[in-house]
């Protein structure tokens, strides 16, 4: 018996050791069954099941990806059980959000490695990265650091959002402290 679960399916075993797959789209799984002819002089016939690979890898083998996830995006394995990417504009926003998250993750790893290198070599006396948030810095209070971070990140995120809404608008004269030429021709994000 096949039970629908969101956009996928779950195969439940029957009381015997075999699966009942009558309601499942077998072409998407890649199952082909055929009875092999009996050899001459014997009365037995054997059922042969052949499993073939899918056209495209998916997050759960055997599932058909949603039609709007056509494999053109990086890392697209057809995973969208809630249907959040059905709207093309939302999907475009999610792509940009993933780029930003990936860049923050890479910057975080670089920061961890760089500060640990300075700490281990004895160049600077820095805390271990996972204890750095508990350290009180002498040059500024935690509140001051938080406000400065809000202002700087708010500025950067506002510029990024404005360029997402109107691509190329942030390369116009006077929009980025005279550094517009360096940003010209780049895609949003």
Short mmCIF file of C-alpha atoms in Angstrom, two decimals:
data_model
loop_
_atom_site.label_atom_id
_atom_site.label_comp_id
_atom_site.label_asym_id
_atom_site.label_seq_id
_atom_site.Cartn_x
_atom_site.Cartn_y
_atom_site.Cartn_z
CA UNK A 1 0.00 0.00 0.00
CA UNK A 2 1.35 3.46 -0.87
CA UNK A 3 0.44 6.26 1.50
CA UNK A 4 0.70 9.87 0.31
CA UNK A 5 2.87 12.06 2.54
CA UNK A 6 2.96 15.70 1.41
CA UNK A 7 4.47 15.68 -2.06
CA UNK A 8 6.12 12.30 -1.59
CA UNK A 9 5.04 8.82 -0.73
CA UNK A 10 5.83 6.19 1.83
CA UNK A 11 5.83 2.49 1.03
CA UNK A 12 4.40 0.43 3.86
CA UNK A 13 5.23 -3.28 3.93
CA UNK A 14 2.29 -5.67 3.83
CA UNK A 15 1.93 -8.66 6.09
CA UNK A 16 4.18 -10.69 3.82
CA UNK A 17 7.75 -9.75 2.99
CA UNK A 18 6.79 -8.14 -0.32
CA UNK A 19 5.61 -4.59 -1.01
CA UNK A 20 2.29 -3.74 -2.61
CA UNK A 21 3.06 -0.88 -5.00
CA UNK A 22 -0.07 -0.69 -7.15
CA UNK A 23 -0.76 3.02 -6.52
CA UNK A 24 2.83 4.20 -6.97
CA UNK A 25 4.06 5.73 -10.24
CA UNK A 26 6.56 2.99 -11.03
CA UNK A 27 8.10 4.89 -13.92
CA UNK A 28 9.33 7.56 -11.51
CA UNK A 29 10.92 4.93 -9.29
CA UNK A 30 12.46 3.15 -12.23
CA UNK A 31 10.99 -0.30 -11.56
CA UNK A 32 10.30 -2.63 -14.44
CA UNK A 33 8.93 -6.09 -13.77
CA UNK A 34 8.65 -8.92 -16.26
CA UNK A 35 8.14 -12.66 -16.11
CA UNK A 36 11.06 -14.54 -17.59
CA UNK A 37 10.09 -17.48 -19.74
CA UNK A 38 10.64 -20.90 -18.29
CA UNK A 39 13.51 -22.98 -19.61
CA UNK A 40 12.51 -25.87 -21.81
CA UNK A 41 11.45 -28.88 -19.84
CA UNK A 42 10.69 -26.93 -16.61
CA UNK A 43 7.43 -25.53 -15.36
CA UNK A 44 8.78 -22.69 -13.21
CA UNK A 45 8.67 -19.04 -14.25
CA UNK A 46 10.66 -16.32 -12.49
CA UNK A 47 9.74 -12.70 -11.89
CA UNK A 48 12.64 -10.36 -12.65
CA UNK A 49 12.65 -6.82 -11.28
CA UNK A 50 15.03 -4.31 -12.81
CA UNK A 51 15.68 -0.97 -11.14
CA UNK A 52 17.09 1.79 -13.34
CA UNK A 53 18.55 5.15 -12.40
CA UNK A 54 16.47 8.30 -12.56
CA UNK A 55 17.03 10.99 -15.16
CA UNK A 56 17.95 13.43 -12.40
CA UNK A 57 19.05 12.92 -8.78
CA UNK A 58 16.45 13.89 -6.19
CA UNK A 59 16.61 14.32 -2.43
CA UNK A 60 14.65 11.10 -2.00
CA UNK A 61 15.24 8.56 -4.76
CA UNK A 62 12.05 7.72 -6.55
CA UNK A 63 10.27 11.02 -6.03
CA UNK A 64 9.36 13.23 -8.92
CA UNK A 65 10.53 16.81 -8.22
CA UNK A 66 7.97 19.62 -8.45
CA UNK A 67 7.70 21.08 -11.98
CA UNK A 68 9.02 24.50 -10.92
CA UNK A 69 12.27 22.93 -9.67
CA UNK A 70 13.68 21.89 -13.03
CA UNK A 71 17.30 21.31 -11.97
CA UNK A 72 18.69 24.59 -13.34
CA UNK A 73 19.48 26.01 -9.88
CA UNK A 74 22.64 25.01 -8.06
CA UNK A 75 21.93 22.31 -5.49
CA UNK A 76 18.41 21.67 -6.82
CA UNK A 77 17.46 18.13 -5.85
CA UNK A 78 13.70 18.75 -5.95
CA UNK A 79 13.23 19.32 -2.21
CA UNK A 80 10.30 21.66 -1.56
CA UNK A 81 7.74 19.71 0.49
CA UNK A 82 5.82 22.87 1.48
CA UNK A 83 5.71 24.34 -2.02
CA UNK A 84 7.41 27.58 -0.98
CA UNK A 85 9.11 28.03 -4.36
CA UNK A 86 5.98 27.77 -6.54
CA UNK A 87 5.90 31.53 -7.03
CA UNK A 88 8.81 32.48 -9.36
CA UNK A 89 9.35 35.80 -7.54
CA UNK A 90 9.60 34.04 -4.17
CA UNK A 91 11.97 31.47 -5.64
CA UNK A 92 14.17 34.30 -6.96
CA UNK A 93 14.25 35.82 -3.46
CA UNK A 94 15.13 32.46 -1.88
CA UNK A 95 18.05 32.06 -4.30
CA UNK A 96 19.43 35.45 -3.23
CA UNK A 97 18.88 34.62 0.46
CA UNK A 98 20.82 31.36 0.04
CA UNK A 99 23.69 33.25 -1.56
CA UNK A 100 23.84 35.64 1.39
CA UNK A 101 23.67 32.81 3.93
CA UNK A 102 26.44 30.91 2.16
CA UNK A 103 28.63 34.01 2.10
CA UNK A 104 28.09 34.63 5.81
CA UNK A 105 28.96 31.00 6.54
CA UNK A 106 32.17 31.26 4.50
CA UNK A 107 33.10 34.55 6.21
CA UNK A 108 32.44 32.94 9.60
CA UNK A 109 34.72 30.00 8.85
CA UNK A 110 37.44 32.35 7.60
CA UNK A 111 37.09 34.42 10.79
CA UNK A 112 37.31 31.34 12.99
CA UNK A 113 40.41 30.04 11.20
CA UNK A 114 42.14 33.44 11.13
CA UNK A 115 41.57 34.24 14.82
CA UNK A 116 42.56 30.72 15.86
CA UNK A 117 45.75 31.04 13.81
CA UNK A 118 46.57 34.32 15.57
CA UNK A 119 45.79 32.77 18.97
CA UNK A 120 47.73 29.52 18.43
CA UNK A 121 50.83 31.24 17.04
CA UNK A 122 50.84 33.69 19.96
CA UNK A 123 50.56 36.82 17.80
CA UNK A 124 47.41 37.97 19.62
CA UNK A 125 45.75 36.90 22.82
CA UNK A 126 42.26 36.16 21.54
CA UNK A 127 39.53 33.97 23.02
CA UNK A 128 38.49 30.72 21.37
CA UNK A 129 35.79 31.48 18.80
CA UNK A 130 32.95 29.82 20.71
CA UNK A 131 33.76 31.89 23.83
CA UNK A 132 34.31 35.21 22.03
CA UNK A 133 30.75 36.44 22.65
CA UNK A 134 31.22 36.25 26.42
CA UNK A 135 34.36 38.40 26.40
CA UNK A 136 34.02 42.06 27.34
CA UNK A 137 36.11 44.15 24.96
CA UNK A 138 38.04 47.15 26.30
CA UNK A 139 37.65 49.46 23.30
CA UNK A 140 33.82 49.48 23.32
CA UNK A 141 30.88 48.21 25.33
CA UNK A 142 28.68 45.40 24.08
CA UNK A 143 25.83 47.87 23.51
CA UNK A 144 28.04 50.10 21.35
CA UNK A 145 29.24 47.13 19.29
CA UNK A 146 25.63 46.00 18.80
CA UNK A 147 24.49 49.45 17.63
CA UNK A 148 27.44 49.80 15.23
CA UNK A 149 26.72 46.34 13.82
CA UNK A 150 23.03 47.22 13.37
CA UNK A 151 23.92 50.39 11.47
CA UNK A 152 26.54 48.79 9.22
CA UNK A 153 24.54 45.64 8.46
CA UNK A 154 21.37 47.69 8.03
CA UNK A 155 23.13 49.85 5.45
CA UNK A 156 24.56 46.86 3.56
CA UNK A 157 21.27 44.93 3.61
CA UNK A 158 19.29 47.99 2.50
CA UNK A 159 21.63 48.49 -0.46
CA UNK A 160 21.36 44.80 -1.35
CA UNK A 161 17.56 44.86 -1.13
CA UNK A 162 17.35 48.02 -3.25
CA UNK A 163 19.49 46.34 -5.91
CA UNK A 164 17.29 43.23 -5.74
CA UNK A 165 14.11 45.28 -6.28
CA UNK A 166 15.63 47.38 -9.07
CA UNK A 167 18.71 45.64 -10.55
CA UNK A 168 21.45 48.09 -11.49
CA UNK A 169 20.05 50.94 -9.40
CA UNK A 170 23.00 50.85 -7.00
CA UNK A 171 25.54 51.42 -9.77
CA UNK A 172 24.19 54.87 -10.56
CA UNK A 173 26.33 57.91 -9.81
CA UNK A 174 26.22 58.96 -6.16
CA UNK A 175 24.58 55.80 -4.81
CA UNK A 176 27.62 54.24 -3.12
CA UNK A 177 30.21 56.84 -2.07
CA UNK A 178 31.75 57.06 -5.54
CA UNK A 179 32.48 53.32 -5.76
CA UNK A 180 29.67 52.63 -8.26
CA UNK A 181 32.03 51.79 -11.13
CA UNK A 182 33.36 48.79 -9.17
CA UNK A 183 29.82 47.38 -8.89
CA UNK A 184 28.76 47.94 -12.48
CA UNK A 185 27.59 44.95 -14.47
CA UNK A 186 27.22 42.61 -11.49
CA UNK A 187 24.04 40.66 -10.95
CA UNK A 188 21.97 41.31 -7.82
CA UNK A 189 23.30 39.46 -4.82
#
